[in-house]
mmCIF file of N, CA and C in Angstrom:
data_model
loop_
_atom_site.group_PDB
_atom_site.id
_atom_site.type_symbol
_atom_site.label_atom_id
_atom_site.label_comp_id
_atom_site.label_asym_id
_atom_site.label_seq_id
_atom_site.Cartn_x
_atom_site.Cartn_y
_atom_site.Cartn_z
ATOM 1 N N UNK A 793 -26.013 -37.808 -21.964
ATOM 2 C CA UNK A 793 -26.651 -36.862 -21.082
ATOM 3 C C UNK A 793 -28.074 -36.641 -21.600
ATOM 4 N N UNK A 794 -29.007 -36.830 -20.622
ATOM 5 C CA UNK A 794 -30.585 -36.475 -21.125
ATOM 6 C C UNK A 794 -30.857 -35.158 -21.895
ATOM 7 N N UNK A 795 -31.551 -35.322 -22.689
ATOM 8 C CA UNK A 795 -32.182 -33.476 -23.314
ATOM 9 C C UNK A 795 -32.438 -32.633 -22.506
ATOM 10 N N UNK A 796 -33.115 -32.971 -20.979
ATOM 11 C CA UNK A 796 -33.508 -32.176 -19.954
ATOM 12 C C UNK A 796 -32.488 -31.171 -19.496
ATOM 13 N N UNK A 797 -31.374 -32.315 -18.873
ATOM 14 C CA UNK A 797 -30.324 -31.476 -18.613
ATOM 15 C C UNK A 797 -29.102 -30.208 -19.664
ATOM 16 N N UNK A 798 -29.709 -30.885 -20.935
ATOM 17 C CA UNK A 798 -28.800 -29.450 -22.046
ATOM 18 C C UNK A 798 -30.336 -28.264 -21.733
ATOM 19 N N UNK A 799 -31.217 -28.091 -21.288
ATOM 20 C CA UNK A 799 -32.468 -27.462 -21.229
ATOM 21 C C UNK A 799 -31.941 -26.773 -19.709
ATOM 22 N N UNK A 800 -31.927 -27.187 -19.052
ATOM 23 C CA UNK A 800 -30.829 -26.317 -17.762
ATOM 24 C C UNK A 800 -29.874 -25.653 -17.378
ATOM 25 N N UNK A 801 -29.094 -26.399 -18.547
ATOM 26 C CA UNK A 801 -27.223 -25.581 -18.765
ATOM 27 C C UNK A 801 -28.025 -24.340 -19.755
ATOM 28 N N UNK A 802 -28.660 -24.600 -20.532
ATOM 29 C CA UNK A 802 -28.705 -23.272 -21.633
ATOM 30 C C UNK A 802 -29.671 -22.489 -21.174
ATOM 31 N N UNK A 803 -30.699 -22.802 -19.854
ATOM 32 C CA UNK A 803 -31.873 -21.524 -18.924
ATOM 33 C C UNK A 803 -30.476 -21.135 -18.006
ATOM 34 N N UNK A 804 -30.027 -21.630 -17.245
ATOM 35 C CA UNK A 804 -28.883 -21.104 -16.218
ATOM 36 C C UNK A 804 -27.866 -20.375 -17.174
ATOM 37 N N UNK A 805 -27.312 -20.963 -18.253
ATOM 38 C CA UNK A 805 -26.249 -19.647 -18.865
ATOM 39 C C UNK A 805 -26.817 -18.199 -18.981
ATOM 40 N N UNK A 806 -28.045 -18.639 -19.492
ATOM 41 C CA UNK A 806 -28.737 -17.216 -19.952
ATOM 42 C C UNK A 806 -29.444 -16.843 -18.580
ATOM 43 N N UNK A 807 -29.858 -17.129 -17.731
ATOM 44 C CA UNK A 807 -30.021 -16.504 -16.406
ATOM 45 C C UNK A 807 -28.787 -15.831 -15.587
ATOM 46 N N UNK A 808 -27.620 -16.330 -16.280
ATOM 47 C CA UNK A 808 -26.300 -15.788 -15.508
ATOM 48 C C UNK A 808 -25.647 -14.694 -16.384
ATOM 49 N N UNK A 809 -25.918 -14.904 -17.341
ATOM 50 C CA UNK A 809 -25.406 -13.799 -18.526
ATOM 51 C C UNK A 809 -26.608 -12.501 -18.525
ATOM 52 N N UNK A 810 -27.468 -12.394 -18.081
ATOM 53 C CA UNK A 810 -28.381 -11.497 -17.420
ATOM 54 C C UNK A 810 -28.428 -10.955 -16.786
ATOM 55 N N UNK A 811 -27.667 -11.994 -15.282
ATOM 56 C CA UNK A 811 -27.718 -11.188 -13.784
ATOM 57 C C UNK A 811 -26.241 -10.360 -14.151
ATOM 58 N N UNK A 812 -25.133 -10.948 -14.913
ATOM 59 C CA UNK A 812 -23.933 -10.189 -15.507
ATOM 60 C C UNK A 812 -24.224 -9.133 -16.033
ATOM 61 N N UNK A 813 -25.150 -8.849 -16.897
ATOM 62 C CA UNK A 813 -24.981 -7.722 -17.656
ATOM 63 C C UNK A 813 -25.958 -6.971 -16.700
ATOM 64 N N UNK A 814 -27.113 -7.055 -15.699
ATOM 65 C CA UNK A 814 -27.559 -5.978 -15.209
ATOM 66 C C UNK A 814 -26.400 -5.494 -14.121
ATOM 67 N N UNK A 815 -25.595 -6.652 -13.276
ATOM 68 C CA UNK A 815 -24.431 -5.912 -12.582
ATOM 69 C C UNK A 815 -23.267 -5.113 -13.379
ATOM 70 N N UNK A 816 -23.142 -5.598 -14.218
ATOM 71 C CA UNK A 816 -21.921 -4.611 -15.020
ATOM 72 C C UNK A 816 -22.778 -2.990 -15.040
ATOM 73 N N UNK A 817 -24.343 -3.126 -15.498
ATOM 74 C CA UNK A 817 -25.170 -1.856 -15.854
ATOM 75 C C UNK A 817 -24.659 -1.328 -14.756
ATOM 76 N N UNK A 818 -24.758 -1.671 -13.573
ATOM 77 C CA UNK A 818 -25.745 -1.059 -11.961
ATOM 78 C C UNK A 818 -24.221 0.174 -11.792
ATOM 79 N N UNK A 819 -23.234 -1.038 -11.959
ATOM 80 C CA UNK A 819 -21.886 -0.806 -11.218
ATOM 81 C C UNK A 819 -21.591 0.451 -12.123
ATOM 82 N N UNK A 820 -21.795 0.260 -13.422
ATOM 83 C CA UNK A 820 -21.183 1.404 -14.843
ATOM 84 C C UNK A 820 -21.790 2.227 -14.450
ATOM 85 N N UNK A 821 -23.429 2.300 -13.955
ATOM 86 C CA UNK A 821 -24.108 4.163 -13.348
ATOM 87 C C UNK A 821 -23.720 4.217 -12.483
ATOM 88 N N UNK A 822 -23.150 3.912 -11.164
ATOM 89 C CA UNK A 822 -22.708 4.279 -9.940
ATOM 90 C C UNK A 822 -21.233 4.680 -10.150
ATOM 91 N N UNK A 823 -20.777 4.596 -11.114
ATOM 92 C CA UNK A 823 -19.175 4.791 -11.858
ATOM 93 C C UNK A 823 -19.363 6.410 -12.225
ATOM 94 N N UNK A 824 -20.494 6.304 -13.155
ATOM 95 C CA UNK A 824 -21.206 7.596 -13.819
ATOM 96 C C UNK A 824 -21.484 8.571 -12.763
ATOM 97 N N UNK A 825 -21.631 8.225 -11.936
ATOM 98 C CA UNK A 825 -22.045 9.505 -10.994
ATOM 99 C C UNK A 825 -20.802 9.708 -9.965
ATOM 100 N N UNK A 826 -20.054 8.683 -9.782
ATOM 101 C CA UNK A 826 -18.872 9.516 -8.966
ATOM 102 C C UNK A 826 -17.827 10.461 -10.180
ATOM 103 N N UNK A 827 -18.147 10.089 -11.074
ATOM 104 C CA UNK A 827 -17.297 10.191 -12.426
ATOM 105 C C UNK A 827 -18.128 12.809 -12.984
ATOM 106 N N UNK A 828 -19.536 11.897 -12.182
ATOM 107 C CA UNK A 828 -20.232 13.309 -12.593
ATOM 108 C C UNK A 828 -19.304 14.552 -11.222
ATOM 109 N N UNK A 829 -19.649 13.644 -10.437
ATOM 110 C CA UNK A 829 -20.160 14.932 -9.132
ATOM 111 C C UNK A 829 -18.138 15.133 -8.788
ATOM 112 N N UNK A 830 -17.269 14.239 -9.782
ATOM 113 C CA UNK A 830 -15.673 14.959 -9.381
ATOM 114 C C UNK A 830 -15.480 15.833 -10.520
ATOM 115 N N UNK A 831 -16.321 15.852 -12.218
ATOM 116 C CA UNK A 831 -16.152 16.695 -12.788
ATOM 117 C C UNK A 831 -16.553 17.540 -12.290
ATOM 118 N N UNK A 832 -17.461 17.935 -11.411
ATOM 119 C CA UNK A 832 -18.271 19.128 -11.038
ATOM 120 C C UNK A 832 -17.054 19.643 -9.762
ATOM 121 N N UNK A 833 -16.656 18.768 -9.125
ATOM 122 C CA UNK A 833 -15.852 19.349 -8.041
ATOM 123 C C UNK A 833 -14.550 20.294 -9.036
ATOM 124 N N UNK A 834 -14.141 19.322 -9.561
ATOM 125 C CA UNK A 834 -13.294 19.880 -10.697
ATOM 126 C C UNK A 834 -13.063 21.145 -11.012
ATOM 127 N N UNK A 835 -14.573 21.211 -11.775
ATOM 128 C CA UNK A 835 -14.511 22.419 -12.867
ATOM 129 C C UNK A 835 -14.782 23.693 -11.315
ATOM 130 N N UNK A 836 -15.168 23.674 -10.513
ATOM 131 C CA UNK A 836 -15.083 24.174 -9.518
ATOM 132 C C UNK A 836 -13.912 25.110 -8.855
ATOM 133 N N UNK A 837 -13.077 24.241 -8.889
ATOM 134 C CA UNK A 837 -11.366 24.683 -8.687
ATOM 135 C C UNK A 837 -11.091 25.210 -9.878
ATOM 136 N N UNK A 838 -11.036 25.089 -10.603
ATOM 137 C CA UNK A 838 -11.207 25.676 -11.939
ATOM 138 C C UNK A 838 -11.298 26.819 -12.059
ATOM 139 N N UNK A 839 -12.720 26.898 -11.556
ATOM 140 C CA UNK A 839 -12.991 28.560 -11.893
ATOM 141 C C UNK A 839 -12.834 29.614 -10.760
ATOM 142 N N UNK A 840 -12.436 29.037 -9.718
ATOM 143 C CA UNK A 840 -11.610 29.244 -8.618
ATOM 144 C C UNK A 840 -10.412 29.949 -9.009
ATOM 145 N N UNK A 841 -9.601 28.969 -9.722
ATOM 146 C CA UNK A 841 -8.290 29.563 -9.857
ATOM 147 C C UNK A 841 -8.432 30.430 -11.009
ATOM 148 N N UNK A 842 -9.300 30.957 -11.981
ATOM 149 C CA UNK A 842 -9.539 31.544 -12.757
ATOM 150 C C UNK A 842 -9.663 32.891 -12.778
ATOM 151 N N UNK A 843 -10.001 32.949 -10.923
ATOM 152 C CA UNK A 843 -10.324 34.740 -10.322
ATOM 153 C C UNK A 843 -9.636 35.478 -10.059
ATOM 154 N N UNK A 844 -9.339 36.757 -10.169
ATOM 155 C CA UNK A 844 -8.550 37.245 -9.461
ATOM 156 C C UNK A 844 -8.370 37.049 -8.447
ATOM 157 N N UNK A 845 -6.782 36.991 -7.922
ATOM 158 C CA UNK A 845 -6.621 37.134 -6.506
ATOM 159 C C UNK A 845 -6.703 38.270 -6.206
ATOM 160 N N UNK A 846 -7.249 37.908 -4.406
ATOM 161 C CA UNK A 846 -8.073 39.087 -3.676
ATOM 162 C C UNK A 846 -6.165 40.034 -2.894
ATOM 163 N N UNK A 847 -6.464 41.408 -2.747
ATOM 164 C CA UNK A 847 -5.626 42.180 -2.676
ATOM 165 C C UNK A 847 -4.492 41.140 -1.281
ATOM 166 N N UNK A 848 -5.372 41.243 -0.551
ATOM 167 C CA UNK A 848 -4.695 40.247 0.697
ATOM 168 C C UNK A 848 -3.757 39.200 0.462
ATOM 169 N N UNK A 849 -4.018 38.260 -0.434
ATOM 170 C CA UNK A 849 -3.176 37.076 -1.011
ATOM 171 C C UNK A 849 -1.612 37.563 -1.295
ATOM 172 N N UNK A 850 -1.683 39.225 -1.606
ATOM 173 C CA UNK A 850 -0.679 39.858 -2.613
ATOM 174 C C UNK A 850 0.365 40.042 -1.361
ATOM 175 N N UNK A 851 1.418 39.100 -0.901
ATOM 176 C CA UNK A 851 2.184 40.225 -0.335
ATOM 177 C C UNK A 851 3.868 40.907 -1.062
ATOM 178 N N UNK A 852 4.400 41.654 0.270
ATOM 179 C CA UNK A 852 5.113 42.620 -0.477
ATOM 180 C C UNK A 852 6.468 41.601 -0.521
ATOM 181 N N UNK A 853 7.171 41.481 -1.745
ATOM 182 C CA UNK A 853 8.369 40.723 -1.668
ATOM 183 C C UNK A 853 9.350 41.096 -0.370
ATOM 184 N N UNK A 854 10.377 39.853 0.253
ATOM 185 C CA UNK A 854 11.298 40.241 1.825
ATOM 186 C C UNK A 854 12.195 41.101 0.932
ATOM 187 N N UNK A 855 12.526 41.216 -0.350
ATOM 188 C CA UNK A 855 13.534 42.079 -0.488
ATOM 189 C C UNK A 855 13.632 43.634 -0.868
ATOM 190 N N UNK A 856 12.148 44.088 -0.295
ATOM 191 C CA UNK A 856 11.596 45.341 -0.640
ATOM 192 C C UNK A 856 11.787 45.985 1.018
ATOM 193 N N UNK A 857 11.475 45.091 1.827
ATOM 194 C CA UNK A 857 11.055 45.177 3.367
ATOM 195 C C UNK A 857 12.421 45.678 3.642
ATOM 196 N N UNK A 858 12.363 46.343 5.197
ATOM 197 C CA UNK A 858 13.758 46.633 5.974
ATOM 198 C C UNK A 858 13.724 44.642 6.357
ATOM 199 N N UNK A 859 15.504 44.800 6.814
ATOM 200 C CA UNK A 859 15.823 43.171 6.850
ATOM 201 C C UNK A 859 14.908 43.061 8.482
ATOM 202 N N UNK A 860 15.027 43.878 9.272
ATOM 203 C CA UNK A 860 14.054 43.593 10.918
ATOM 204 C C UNK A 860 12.982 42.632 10.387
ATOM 205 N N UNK A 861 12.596 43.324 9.096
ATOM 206 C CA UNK A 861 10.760 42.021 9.266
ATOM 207 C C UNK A 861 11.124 41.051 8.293
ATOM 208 N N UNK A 862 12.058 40.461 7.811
ATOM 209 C CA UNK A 862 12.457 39.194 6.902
ATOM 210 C C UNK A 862 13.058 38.555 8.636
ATOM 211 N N UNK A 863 14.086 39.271 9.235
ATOM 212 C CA UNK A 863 14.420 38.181 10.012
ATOM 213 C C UNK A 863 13.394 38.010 11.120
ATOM 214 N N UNK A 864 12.133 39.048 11.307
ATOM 215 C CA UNK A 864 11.354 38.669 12.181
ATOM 216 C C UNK A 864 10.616 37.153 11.793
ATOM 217 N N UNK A 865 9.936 37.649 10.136
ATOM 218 C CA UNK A 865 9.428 36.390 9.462
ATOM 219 C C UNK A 865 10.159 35.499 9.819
ATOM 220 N N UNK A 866 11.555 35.163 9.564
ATOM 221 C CA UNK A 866 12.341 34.406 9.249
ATOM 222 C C UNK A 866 12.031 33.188 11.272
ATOM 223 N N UNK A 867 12.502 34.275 11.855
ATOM 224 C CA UNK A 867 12.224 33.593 13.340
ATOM 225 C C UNK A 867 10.918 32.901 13.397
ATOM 226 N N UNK A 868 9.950 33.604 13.036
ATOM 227 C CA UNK A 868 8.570 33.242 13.566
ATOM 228 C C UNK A 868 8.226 31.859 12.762
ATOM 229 N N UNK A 869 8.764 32.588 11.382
ATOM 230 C CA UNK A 869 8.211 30.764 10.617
ATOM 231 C C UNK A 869 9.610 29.476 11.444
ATOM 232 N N UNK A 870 10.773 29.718 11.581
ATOM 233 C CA UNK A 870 11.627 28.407 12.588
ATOM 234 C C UNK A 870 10.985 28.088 13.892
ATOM 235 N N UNK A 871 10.857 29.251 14.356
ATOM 236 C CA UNK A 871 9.713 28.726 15.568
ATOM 237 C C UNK A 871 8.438 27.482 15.796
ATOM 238 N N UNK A 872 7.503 28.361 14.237
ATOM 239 C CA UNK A 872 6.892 27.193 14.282
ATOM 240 C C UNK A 872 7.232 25.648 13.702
ATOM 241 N N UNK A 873 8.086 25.598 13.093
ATOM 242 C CA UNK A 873 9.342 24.547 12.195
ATOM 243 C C UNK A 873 9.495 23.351 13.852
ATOM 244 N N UNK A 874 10.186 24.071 14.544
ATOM 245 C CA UNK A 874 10.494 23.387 15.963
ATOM 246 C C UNK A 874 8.945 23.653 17.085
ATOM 247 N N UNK A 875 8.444 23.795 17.024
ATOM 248 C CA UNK A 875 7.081 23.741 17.782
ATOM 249 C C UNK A 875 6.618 22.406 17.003
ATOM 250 N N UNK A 876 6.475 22.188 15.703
ATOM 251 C CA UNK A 876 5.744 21.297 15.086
ATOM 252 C C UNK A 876 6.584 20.177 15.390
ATOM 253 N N UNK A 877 7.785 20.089 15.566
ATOM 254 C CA UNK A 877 9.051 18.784 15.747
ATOM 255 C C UNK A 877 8.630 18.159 16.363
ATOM 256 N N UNK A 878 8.441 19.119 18.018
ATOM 257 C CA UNK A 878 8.329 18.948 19.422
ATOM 258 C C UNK A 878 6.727 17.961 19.130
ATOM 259 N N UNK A 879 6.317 18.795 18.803
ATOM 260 C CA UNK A 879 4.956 18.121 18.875
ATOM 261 C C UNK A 879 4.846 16.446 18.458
ATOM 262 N N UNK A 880 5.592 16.800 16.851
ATOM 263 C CA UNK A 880 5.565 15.230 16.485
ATOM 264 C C UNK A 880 6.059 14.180 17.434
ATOM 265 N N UNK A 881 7.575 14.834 18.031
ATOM 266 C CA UNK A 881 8.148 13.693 19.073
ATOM 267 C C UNK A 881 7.566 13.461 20.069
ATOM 268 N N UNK A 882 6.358 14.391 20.739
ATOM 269 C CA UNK A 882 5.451 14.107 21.924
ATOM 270 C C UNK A 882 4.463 13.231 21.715
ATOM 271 N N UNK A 883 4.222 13.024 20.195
ATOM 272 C CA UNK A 883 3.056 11.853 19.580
ATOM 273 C C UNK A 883 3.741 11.004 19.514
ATOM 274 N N UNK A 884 4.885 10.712 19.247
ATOM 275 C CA UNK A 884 5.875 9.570 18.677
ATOM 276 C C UNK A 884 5.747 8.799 20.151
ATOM 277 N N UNK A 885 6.507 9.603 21.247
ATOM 278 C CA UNK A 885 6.684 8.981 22.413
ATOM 279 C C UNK A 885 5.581 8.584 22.949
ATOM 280 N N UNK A 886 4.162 9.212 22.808
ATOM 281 C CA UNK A 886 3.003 8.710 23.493
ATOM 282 C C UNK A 886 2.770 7.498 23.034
ATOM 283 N N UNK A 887 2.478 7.602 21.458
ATOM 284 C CA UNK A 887 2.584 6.145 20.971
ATOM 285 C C UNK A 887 3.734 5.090 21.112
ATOM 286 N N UNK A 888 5.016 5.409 21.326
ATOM 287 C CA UNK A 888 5.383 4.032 21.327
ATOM 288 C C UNK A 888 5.290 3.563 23.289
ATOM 289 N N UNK A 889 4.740 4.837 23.749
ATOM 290 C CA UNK A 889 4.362 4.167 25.955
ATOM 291 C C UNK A 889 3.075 3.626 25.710
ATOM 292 N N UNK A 890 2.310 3.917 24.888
ATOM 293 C CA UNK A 890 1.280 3.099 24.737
ATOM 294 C C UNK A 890 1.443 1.730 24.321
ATOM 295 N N UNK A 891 1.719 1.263 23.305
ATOM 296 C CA UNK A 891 2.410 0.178 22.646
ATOM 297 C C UNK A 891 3.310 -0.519 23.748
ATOM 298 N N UNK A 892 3.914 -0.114 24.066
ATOM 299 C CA UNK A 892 4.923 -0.882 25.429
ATOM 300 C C UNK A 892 3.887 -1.169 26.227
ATOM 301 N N UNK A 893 3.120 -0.964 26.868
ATOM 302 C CA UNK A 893 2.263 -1.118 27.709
ATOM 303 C C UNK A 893 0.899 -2.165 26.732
ATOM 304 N N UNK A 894 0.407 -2.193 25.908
ATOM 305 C CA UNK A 894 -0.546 -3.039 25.220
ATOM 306 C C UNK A 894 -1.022 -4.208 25.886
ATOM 307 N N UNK A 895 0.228 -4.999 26.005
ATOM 308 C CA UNK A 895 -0.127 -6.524 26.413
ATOM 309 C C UNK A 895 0.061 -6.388 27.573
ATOM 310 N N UNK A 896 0.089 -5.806 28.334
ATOM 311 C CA UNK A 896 0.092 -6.037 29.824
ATOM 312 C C UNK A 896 -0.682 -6.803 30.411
ATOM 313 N N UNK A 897 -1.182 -7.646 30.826
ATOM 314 C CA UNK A 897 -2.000 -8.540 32.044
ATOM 315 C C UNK A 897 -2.570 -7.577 32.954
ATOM 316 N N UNK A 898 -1.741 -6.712 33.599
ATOM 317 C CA UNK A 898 -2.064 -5.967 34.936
ATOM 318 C C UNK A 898 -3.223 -5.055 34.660
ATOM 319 N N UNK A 899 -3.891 -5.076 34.072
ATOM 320 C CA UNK A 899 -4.547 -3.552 34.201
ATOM 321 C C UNK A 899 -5.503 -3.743 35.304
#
């Protein structure tokens, strides 16, 4: 093999071992900063949960209450339990009449 060509393999290694190490750099600070701005989200919640809770958050235990407002609770949260069902099975069914219909020719 000519001298020329070991003079090409050893400018191209080191031109490629260059463009390598500035992409490893580029990629490692763009790492660094999603790495910054979730510690910051982080410590955020953090000091969030660190506060007192506000009087409102506080409620009164169901076994302090007359039973009327546990079983009122009790209704209102099944209610929405089966409202949310309904709902899902009205998405379920839309999507699978859509899907049946997809390939149709006719439109």
């Amino acid at each position: 093999m000519p001298g020329w060509v070991w003079i090409l393999l050893v400018i191209f290694l080191l031109v490629m071992l260059i463009a390598g190490a500035v992409y490893a750099i580029r990629h490692a600070l763009a790492a660094l900063h999603v790495v910054n701005e979730t510690g910051g989200r982080i410590a955020n919640v953090f000091t969030r949960l660190e506060q007192e809770p506000t009087p409102k958050e506080v409620e009164t235990p169901s076994f302090v209450l007359p039973l009327e407002v546990s079983a009122d609770r009790y209704a209102d949260a099944h209610s929405a339990v089966i409202r949310h069902q309904e709902e899902t099975r009205s998405r379920h069914a839309a999507v699978w009449k859509r899907w049946k219909t997809f390939n149709d020719l006719a439109r």
